[in-house]
């Protein structure tokens, strides 16, 4: 009987050793290079300066942690704690992303991501966690989650872990400096970033202001173009229904006295062909108004164009994408205590001038001061992702009157937009 038990436990031990060996081999094949632990649990390591004995001990420590994580998975671990987050240095993250060994995810809102983000990062705001598996079906991929202010990295990591994503790392993006020149570790390492209103075309750096387009010449900004400033008369022309809430009079004096600030500032930009395309936005509330639309600056002809289409003029532009055939404009409404989807994603055929729109299902509210249901899950993402989301529905929107449509078709969209810019000027 004793010999049988001994053989039984000996067999179990051998089988267990074989399984652990295979697991270690699989982990090594699926992980990035051996200097992966530049940061762990917020403590910096320098693998390159370690002795071989120390480095082997570090690798053994890392493997033991992964084995423990595997054991936890077998027990259906459903949450992650800060101790289970593997922190990574910015330089290592950049190396992995550059070599396509990991996916870098920016967990902030899409608006914040657009404004400035590490090059190579993908936008996946924390509000979109319900769509995690549909967006990133490969659970064996290495993911690096960015830790920003107001992001609960432990909670987000826990949500990933619950769904079977266990090759996770975290990258600290908050400033580690004090004083006026606060910089994240990524910026301190002088790693590349993408900035929405900065373009590098043919060796020239182009920067956009609220209404201006500048060329950066050895650090000196030279103005290349200036879009027409908004006026009360153009506001009344483009959005005549606004005066209904103030009553009609011969000069719309009550309306003019009420509106203290008019905006139509550059809020989004993209490059296509030889043009810089821009979207305009404005804030609505407490004496603030404006009008939306899109525009372009032609780098070869040094000309401007604007488009105040009825589907765009009452809304702000949050994002913009231009192809040879289509113009895609993600609209939004900016109020004092809320944000809404406006006309959603407006799509303009550049040849036929047919216009259509897609909006998320349910409420049009993206954010409201008192909380509640919102459409951020669907709308807090890029235009290509919106186009791929089958849950969006069509919306009927206002178009040009037949005369204006005929004029635009005869001129062609680009020439029509250049004439419109001249009229505004």
Coordinates of C-alpha atoms in Angstrom, one line a residue, residues 2-425:
X2 CA 2.8 2.4 0.9
X3 CA 4.6 1.7 -2.4
X4 CA 1.4 2.4 -4.3
X5 CA 1.0 5.7 -2.6
X6 CA 4.6 6.6 -3.2
X7 CA 4.3 5.8 -6.9
X8 CA 1.1 7.8 -7.1
X9 CA 2.6 10.9 -5.6
X10 CA 5.8 10.4 -7.6
X11 CA 3.7 10.4 -10.8
X12 CA 1.8 13.5 -9.7
X13 CA 5.1 15.3 -9.0
X14 CA 6.6 14.3 -12.4
X15 CA 3.4 15.4 -14.2
X16 CA 3.4 18.7 -12.4
X17 CA 7.0 19.3 -13.2
X18 CA 6.3 18.6 -16.9
X19 CA 3.4 21.0 -16.9
X20 CA 5.4 23.8 -15.2
X21 CA 8.2 23.3 -17.7
X22 CA 5.9 23.6 -20.7
X23 CA 4.3 26.7 -19.1
X24 CA 7.7 28.3 -18.7
X25 CA 8.6 27.6 -22.3
X26 CA 5.3 29.0 -23.5
X27 CA 5.7 32.1 -21.4
X28 CA 9.2 32.7 -22.8
X29 CA 8.1 32.3 -26.4
X30 CA 5.2 34.7 -25.9
X31 CA 7.0 37.4 -23.9
X32 CA 9.1 40.3 -25.2
X33 CA 12.9 40.3 -24.6
X34 CA 14.5 39.5 -21.3
X35 CA 14.9 43.1 -20.1
X36 CA 11.2 43.4 -19.7
X37 CA 11.2 44.4 -16.0
X38 CA 12.5 47.9 -16.3
X39 CA 9.7 48.7 -13.9
X40 CA 7.8 46.4 -11.5
X41 CA 5.3 47.6 -9.0
X42 CA 6.6 51.1 -9.4
X43 CA 10.2 50.3 -8.5
X44 CA 12.8 50.9 -11.2
X45 CA 15.3 48.1 -12.1
X46 CA 18.3 48.3 -14.4
X47 CA 18.6 44.8 -15.9
X48 CA 21.5 45.8 -18.1
X49 CA 23.6 46.7 -15.1
X50 CA 22.8 43.5 -13.1
X51 CA 25.2 40.6 -12.7
X52 CA 24.3 37.3 -14.4
X53 CA 23.4 35.9 -11.0
X54 CA 21.2 38.9 -10.2
X55 CA 19.6 38.8 -13.6
X56 CA 18.9 35.1 -13.4
X57 CA 17.3 35.7 -10.0
X58 CA 15.1 38.5 -11.5
X59 CA 14.0 36.3 -14.3
X60 CA 13.2 33.5 -11.8
X61 CA 11.2 36.0 -9.7
X62 CA 9.3 37.1 -12.8
X63 CA 8.6 33.5 -13.8
X64 CA 7.4 32.6 -10.3
X65 CA 5.0 35.5 -10.4
X66 CA 3.6 34.4 -13.8
X67 CA 3.2 30.8 -12.5
X68 CA 1.3 32.2 -9.5
X69 CA -0.9 34.2 -11.9
X70 CA -1.5 31.0 -13.9
X71 CA -2.5 29.2 -10.7
X72 CA -4.8 32.1 -9.8
X73 CA -6.4 31.8 -13.3
X74 CA -7.1 28.2 -12.7
X75 CA -8.9 29.2 -9.5
X76 CA -10.9 31.8 -11.5
X77 CA -9.4 34.9 -10.1
X78 CA -11.8 37.7 -10.9
X79 CA -10.0 40.9 -9.8
X80 CA -6.6 42.5 -10.1
X81 CA -4.8 44.4 -7.3
X82 CA -2.0 46.9 -7.7
X83 CA 0.5 44.1 -6.8
X84 CA -0.5 42.2 -9.9
X85 CA 0.3 45.2 -12.2
X86 CA 3.6 44.8 -14.0
X87 CA 5.0 48.4 -14.5
X88 CA 7.1 49.1 -17.5
X89 CA 9.5 51.9 -18.4
X90 CA 8.7 54.3 -21.2
X91 CA 11.7 53.3 -23.3
X92 CA 10.8 49.6 -23.0
X93 CA 7.2 50.3 -24.0
X94 CA 8.4 52.3 -27.0
X95 CA 10.7 49.4 -28.0
X96 CA 7.9 46.8 -27.7
X97 CA 5.4 49.0 -29.6
X98 CA 7.9 49.8 -32.4
X99 CA 8.6 46.1 -32.8
X100 CA 4.9 45.2 -32.7
X101 CA 5.5 43.1 -29.6
X102 CA 2.7 44.8 -27.6
X103 CA -0.3 47.0 -28.0
X104 CA -0.2 50.4 -26.2
X105 CA -3.7 51.5 -25.1
X106 CA -4.5 55.1 -24.1
X107 CA -7.3 54.8 -21.5
X108 CA -8.4 58.5 -21.6
X109 CA -11.3 60.0 -23.5
X110 CA -10.9 60.1 -27.2
X111 CA -10.8 63.9 -27.1
X112 CA -7.8 63.8 -24.8
X113 CA -6.2 61.1 -26.9
X114 CA -6.7 63.2 -30.0
X115 CA -5.1 66.3 -28.5
X116 CA -1.8 64.6 -27.6
X117 CA -0.8 60.9 -27.1
X118 CA 2.3 58.7 -27.3
X119 CA 3.1 57.7 -30.9
X120 CA 1.9 54.2 -31.6
X121 CA -0.8 54.3 -28.9
X122 CA -4.4 53.3 -29.7
X123 CA -7.4 55.0 -28.2
X124 CA -9.5 52.8 -25.9
X125 CA -11.2 54.9 -23.3
X126 CA -12.1 53.3 -20.0
X127 CA -15.8 53.9 -20.7
X128 CA -15.5 51.3 -23.6
X129 CA -14.6 48.3 -21.4
X130 CA -17.9 46.5 -22.2
X131 CA -16.7 46.3 -25.8
X132 CA -13.2 45.0 -24.8
X133 CA -13.4 41.5 -26.3
X134 CA -15.0 42.8 -29.5
X135 CA -12.3 45.4 -30.0
X136 CA -9.3 43.3 -29.0
X137 CA -10.2 39.6 -29.5
X138 CA -6.6 38.4 -29.2
X139 CA -6.2 37.6 -25.4
X140 CA -2.7 36.3 -25.9
X141 CA -1.4 39.6 -27.0
X142 CA 0.8 41.8 -24.8
X143 CA -1.1 44.9 -23.7
X144 CA 0.4 48.1 -22.1
X145 CA -2.2 50.2 -20.3
X146 CA -1.4 53.8 -19.7
X147 CA -2.0 55.3 -16.3
X148 CA -3.3 58.8 -16.3
X149 CA -4.8 61.1 -13.7
X150 CA -8.4 60.1 -12.9
X151 CA -7.8 56.6 -14.4
X152 CA -8.1 53.7 -11.9
X153 CA -5.4 51.5 -13.4
X154 CA -6.1 48.7 -10.9
X155 CA -9.8 48.7 -11.7
X156 CA -9.1 48.7 -15.5
X157 CA -6.5 45.9 -15.1
X158 CA -9.0 43.9 -13.1
X159 CA -11.6 44.2 -15.8
X160 CA -9.0 42.9 -18.4
X161 CA -8.0 40.1 -16.1
X162 CA -11.6 39.0 -15.5
X163 CA -12.0 38.5 -19.2
X164 CA -8.9 36.4 -19.6
X165 CA -6.3 39.0 -20.6
X166 CA -3.2 38.2 -18.5
X167 CA -0.3 39.6 -20.5
X168 CA -0.7 43.1 -19.1
X169 CA 1.7 45.9 -18.2
X170 CA 1.1 49.4 -17.1
X171 CA 2.9 52.6 -18.2
X172 CA 3.0 55.7 -15.9
X173 CA 2.0 58.8 -17.9
X174 CA 1.5 61.2 -15.0
X175 CA 4.3 63.7 -14.4
X176 CA 7.0 62.7 -12.0
X177 CA 8.3 66.3 -11.9
X178 CA 7.2 69.2 -9.7
X179 CA 7.1 72.8 -10.7
X180 CA 5.8 74.5 -13.8
X181 CA 7.5 72.3 -16.4
X182 CA 5.9 69.0 -15.5
X183 CA 6.7 66.1 -17.9
X184 CA 5.8 62.5 -18.0
X185 CA 8.4 59.8 -18.1
X186 CA 7.6 59.4 -21.8
X187 CA 8.3 63.1 -22.5
X188 CA 11.4 63.1 -20.3
X189 CA 12.8 60.3 -22.4
X190 CA 12.1 62.5 -25.5
X191 CA 10.0 59.8 -27.1
X192 CA 7.7 60.7 -30.0
X193 CA 4.2 62.0 -29.5
X194 CA 1.3 62.8 -31.8
X195 CA -0.3 66.2 -31.5
X196 CA -3.6 66.8 -33.3
X197 CA -2.8 70.3 -34.7
X198 CA 0.8 69.7 -35.7
X199 CA 1.7 68.2 -39.1
X200 CA 5.1 67.4 -40.6
X201 CA 4.7 67.5 -44.4
X202 CA 7.6 67.4 -46.8
X203 CA 10.1 68.4 -44.1
X204 CA 7.9 71.4 -43.0
X205 CA 6.3 71.6 -39.6
X206 CA 2.8 73.1 -39.8
X207 CA 0.9 74.2 -36.6
X208 CA -2.7 75.3 -36.3
X209 CA -4.1 77.9 -33.9
X210 CA -7.7 78.9 -33.3
X211 CA -8.1 80.5 -36.7
X212 CA -4.5 80.5 -38.1
X213 CA -2.2 78.1 -39.9
X214 CA 1.5 78.6 -39.2
X215 CA 4.7 77.3 -40.6
X216 CA 7.4 76.5 -38.0
X217 CA 10.7 77.9 -39.4
X218 CA 13.5 77.0 -37.0
X219 CA 11.3 77.7 -34.0
X220 CA 9.7 80.9 -35.5
X221 CA 6.1 80.7 -36.4
X222 CA 5.2 82.3 -39.7
X223 CA 1.5 82.7 -40.5
X224 CA 0.5 81.0 -43.8
X225 CA -3.2 81.5 -43.7
X226 CA -6.0 82.9 -41.5
X227 CA -9.6 81.7 -41.6
X228 CA -12.2 84.5 -41.5
X229 CA -13.2 85.5 -37.9
X230 CA -16.8 84.8 -37.0
X231 CA -19.3 87.7 -36.9
X232 CA -22.8 88.4 -35.6
X233 CA -24.0 88.9 -39.1
X234 CA -22.7 85.6 -40.3
X235 CA -24.2 83.9 -37.2
X236 CA -27.6 85.4 -38.1
X237 CA -27.1 84.3 -41.7
X238 CA -26.1 80.7 -40.9
X239 CA -28.3 80.1 -37.9
X240 CA -31.4 82.3 -38.3
X241 CA -33.5 80.2 -36.0
X242 CA -31.4 81.3 -33.0
X243 CA -33.2 84.7 -32.9
X244 CA -36.6 83.0 -32.2
X245 CA -35.8 82.7 -28.5
X246 CA -35.1 86.5 -28.3
X247 CA -38.0 87.7 -30.5
X248 CA -37.8 89.4 -33.8
X249 CA -37.1 93.1 -34.3
X250 CA -35.8 95.1 -37.2
X251 CA -32.1 94.9 -36.2
X252 CA -32.2 91.9 -33.9
X253 CA -31.0 94.3 -31.2
X254 CA -32.0 92.0 -28.3
X255 CA -30.1 89.1 -29.8
X256 CA -27.0 91.2 -30.5
X257 CA -27.0 92.4 -26.9
X258 CA -27.4 88.9 -25.6
X259 CA -24.5 87.3 -27.5
X260 CA -21.2 88.4 -26.0
X261 CA -18.8 85.9 -27.7
X262 CA -19.0 84.3 -31.1
X263 CA -16.8 81.3 -32.0
X264 CA -15.9 79.2 -35.0
X265 CA -12.5 78.0 -34.0
X266 CA -10.4 75.1 -35.4
X267 CA -11.1 72.0 -33.2
X268 CA -10.0 69.1 -35.4
X269 CA -7.6 68.7 -38.3
X270 CA -6.3 66.2 -40.8
X271 CA -4.2 66.2 -44.0
X272 CA -5.3 64.7 -47.3
X273 CA -3.4 65.2 -50.5
X274 CA -2.1 68.7 -50.7
X275 CA -4.6 70.1 -48.3
X276 CA -4.9 70.6 -44.5
X277 CA -8.5 70.0 -43.6
X278 CA -10.0 71.5 -40.5
X279 CA -13.2 71.4 -38.5
X280 CA -14.8 74.3 -36.6
X281 CA -16.4 74.3 -33.2
X282 CA -18.1 76.6 -30.7
X283 CA -19.5 76.7 -27.2
X284 CA -23.2 77.3 -26.5
X285 CA -24.3 78.9 -23.2
X286 CA -24.4 82.2 -21.2
X287 CA -23.9 84.6 -24.1
X288 CA -21.7 82.3 -26.1
X289 CA -22.7 81.1 -29.6
X290 CA -21.1 80.3 -32.9
X291 CA -21.3 78.1 -36.0
X292 CA -19.7 75.0 -37.2
X293 CA -18.5 73.6 -40.5
X294 CA -15.3 72.5 -42.1
X295 CA -12.6 74.1 -44.2
X296 CA -9.3 73.5 -46.0
X297 CA -6.0 75.2 -46.7
X298 CA -4.4 74.2 -50.1
X299 CA -0.7 74.1 -49.6
X300 CA 0.1 74.3 -53.3
X301 CA -2.3 77.2 -54.3
X302 CA -2.2 79.0 -50.9
X303 CA -6.0 79.2 -50.9
X304 CA -8.7 78.7 -48.2
X305 CA -12.1 77.1 -48.4
X306 CA -15.0 76.8 -46.0
X307 CA -18.2 74.7 -46.0
X308 CA -21.1 75.7 -43.8
X309 CA -23.5 72.9 -44.8
X310 CA -26.8 72.8 -43.0
X311 CA -25.9 69.4 -41.4
X312 CA -22.8 71.0 -39.9
X313 CA -23.4 74.6 -39.1
X314 CA -25.4 74.1 -35.9
X315 CA -22.9 71.7 -34.4
X316 CA -19.2 71.5 -33.5
X317 CA -16.7 69.2 -35.2
X318 CA -15.0 66.7 -32.9
X319 CA -13.2 64.6 -35.5
X320 CA -12.5 64.7 -39.2
X321 CA -11.5 62.2 -41.9
X322 CA -11.1 63.0 -45.6
X323 CA -10.7 60.5 -48.5
X324 CA -10.7 61.1 -52.3
X325 CA -14.4 60.2 -52.4
X326 CA -15.8 61.2 -49.0
X327 CA -15.6 63.6 -46.1
X328 CA -16.5 62.2 -42.7
X329 CA -17.3 64.7 -39.9
X330 CA -17.9 63.6 -36.3
X331 CA -20.1 66.3 -34.8
X332 CA -20.8 67.2 -31.2
X333 CA -22.8 69.8 -29.2
X334 CA -21.0 71.6 -26.4
X335 CA -23.3 73.0 -23.7
X336 CA -22.5 74.4 -20.3
X337 CA -23.5 71.3 -18.3
X338 CA -23.7 68.6 -20.9
X339 CA -22.4 67.3 -24.3
X340 CA -24.4 65.6 -27.0
X341 CA -23.7 63.8 -30.3
X342 CA -25.2 66.5 -32.5
X343 CA -25.8 65.0 -35.9
X344 CA -23.5 62.1 -35.2
X345 CA -21.1 61.1 -38.0
X346 CA -22.0 63.2 -41.0
X347 CA -20.8 61.8 -44.4
X348 CA -20.5 64.0 -47.5
X349 CA -19.9 62.5 -51.0
X350 CA -17.4 64.9 -52.6
X351 CA -18.8 64.3 -56.1
X352 CA -22.5 63.9 -55.7
X353 CA -22.8 66.0 -52.6
X354 CA -25.2 63.5 -51.1
X355 CA -25.1 63.8 -47.3
X356 CA -26.1 61.2 -44.7
X357 CA -25.5 60.6 -41.0
X358 CA -25.0 57.8 -38.4
X359 CA -25.9 58.2 -34.7
X360 CA -25.4 55.8 -31.8
X361 CA -28.5 54.0 -30.5
X362 CA -30.4 55.3 -27.4
X363 CA -29.7 58.7 -25.8
X364 CA -27.9 61.5 -27.6
X365 CA -26.2 62.6 -24.4
X366 CA -22.5 61.9 -24.1
X367 CA -22.0 63.6 -20.7
X368 CA -24.4 65.3 -18.3
X369 CA -23.5 66.9 -15.0
X370 CA -25.8 64.7 -13.0
X371 CA -24.7 61.5 -14.6
X372 CA -27.2 59.0 -16.0
X373 CA -27.3 57.0 -19.3
X374 CA -25.0 58.2 -22.0
X375 CA -23.7 57.3 -25.5
X376 CA -20.0 57.4 -24.6
X377 CA -19.6 53.7 -25.1
X378 CA -20.4 54.1 -28.8
X379 CA -19.2 57.6 -29.6
X380 CA -15.9 58.0 -27.6
X381 CA -13.8 56.6 -30.4
X382 CA -12.3 57.3 -33.9
X383 CA -14.3 57.7 -37.1
X384 CA -13.1 54.3 -38.6
X385 CA -14.3 52.5 -35.5
X386 CA -17.7 54.3 -35.7
X387 CA -18.0 53.2 -39.4
X388 CA -17.3 49.6 -38.4
X389 CA -19.8 49.6 -35.5
X390 CA -23.0 48.0 -36.8
X391 CA -25.0 49.3 -33.9
X392 CA -25.1 52.9 -35.3
X393 CA -28.3 53.9 -37.0
X394 CA -29.1 56.3 -39.8
X395 CA -30.4 59.8 -39.1
X396 CA -32.3 62.1 -41.4
X397 CA -30.5 65.5 -41.6
X398 CA -31.1 68.8 -43.3
X399 CA -29.6 69.3 -46.7
X400 CA -29.0 72.2 -49.1
X401 CA -32.0 73.7 -50.9
X402 CA -32.1 72.8 -54.6
X403 CA -30.6 76.1 -55.8
X404 CA -27.6 75.9 -53.5
X405 CA -27.1 72.3 -54.3
X406 CA -27.2 73.1 -58.1
X407 CA -24.7 75.9 -57.6
X408 CA -22.3 73.6 -55.7
X409 CA -22.6 70.8 -58.3
X410 CA -21.8 73.2 -61.1
X411 CA -18.8 74.7 -59.4
X412 CA -17.5 71.6 -57.8
X413 CA -17.1 71.3 -54.0
X414 CA -13.6 72.8 -53.7
X415 CA -14.4 75.9 -55.8
X416 CA -17.6 76.4 -53.9
X417 CA -15.7 76.3 -50.6
X418 CA -13.2 78.8 -51.9
X419 CA -16.0 81.2 -52.9
X420 CA -17.6 80.7 -49.5
X421 CA -14.4 81.7 -47.8
X422 CA -14.2 84.8 -49.9
X423 CA -17.7 85.8 -49.0
X424 CA -17.0 85.4 -45.3
X425 CA -13.8 87.4 -45.6

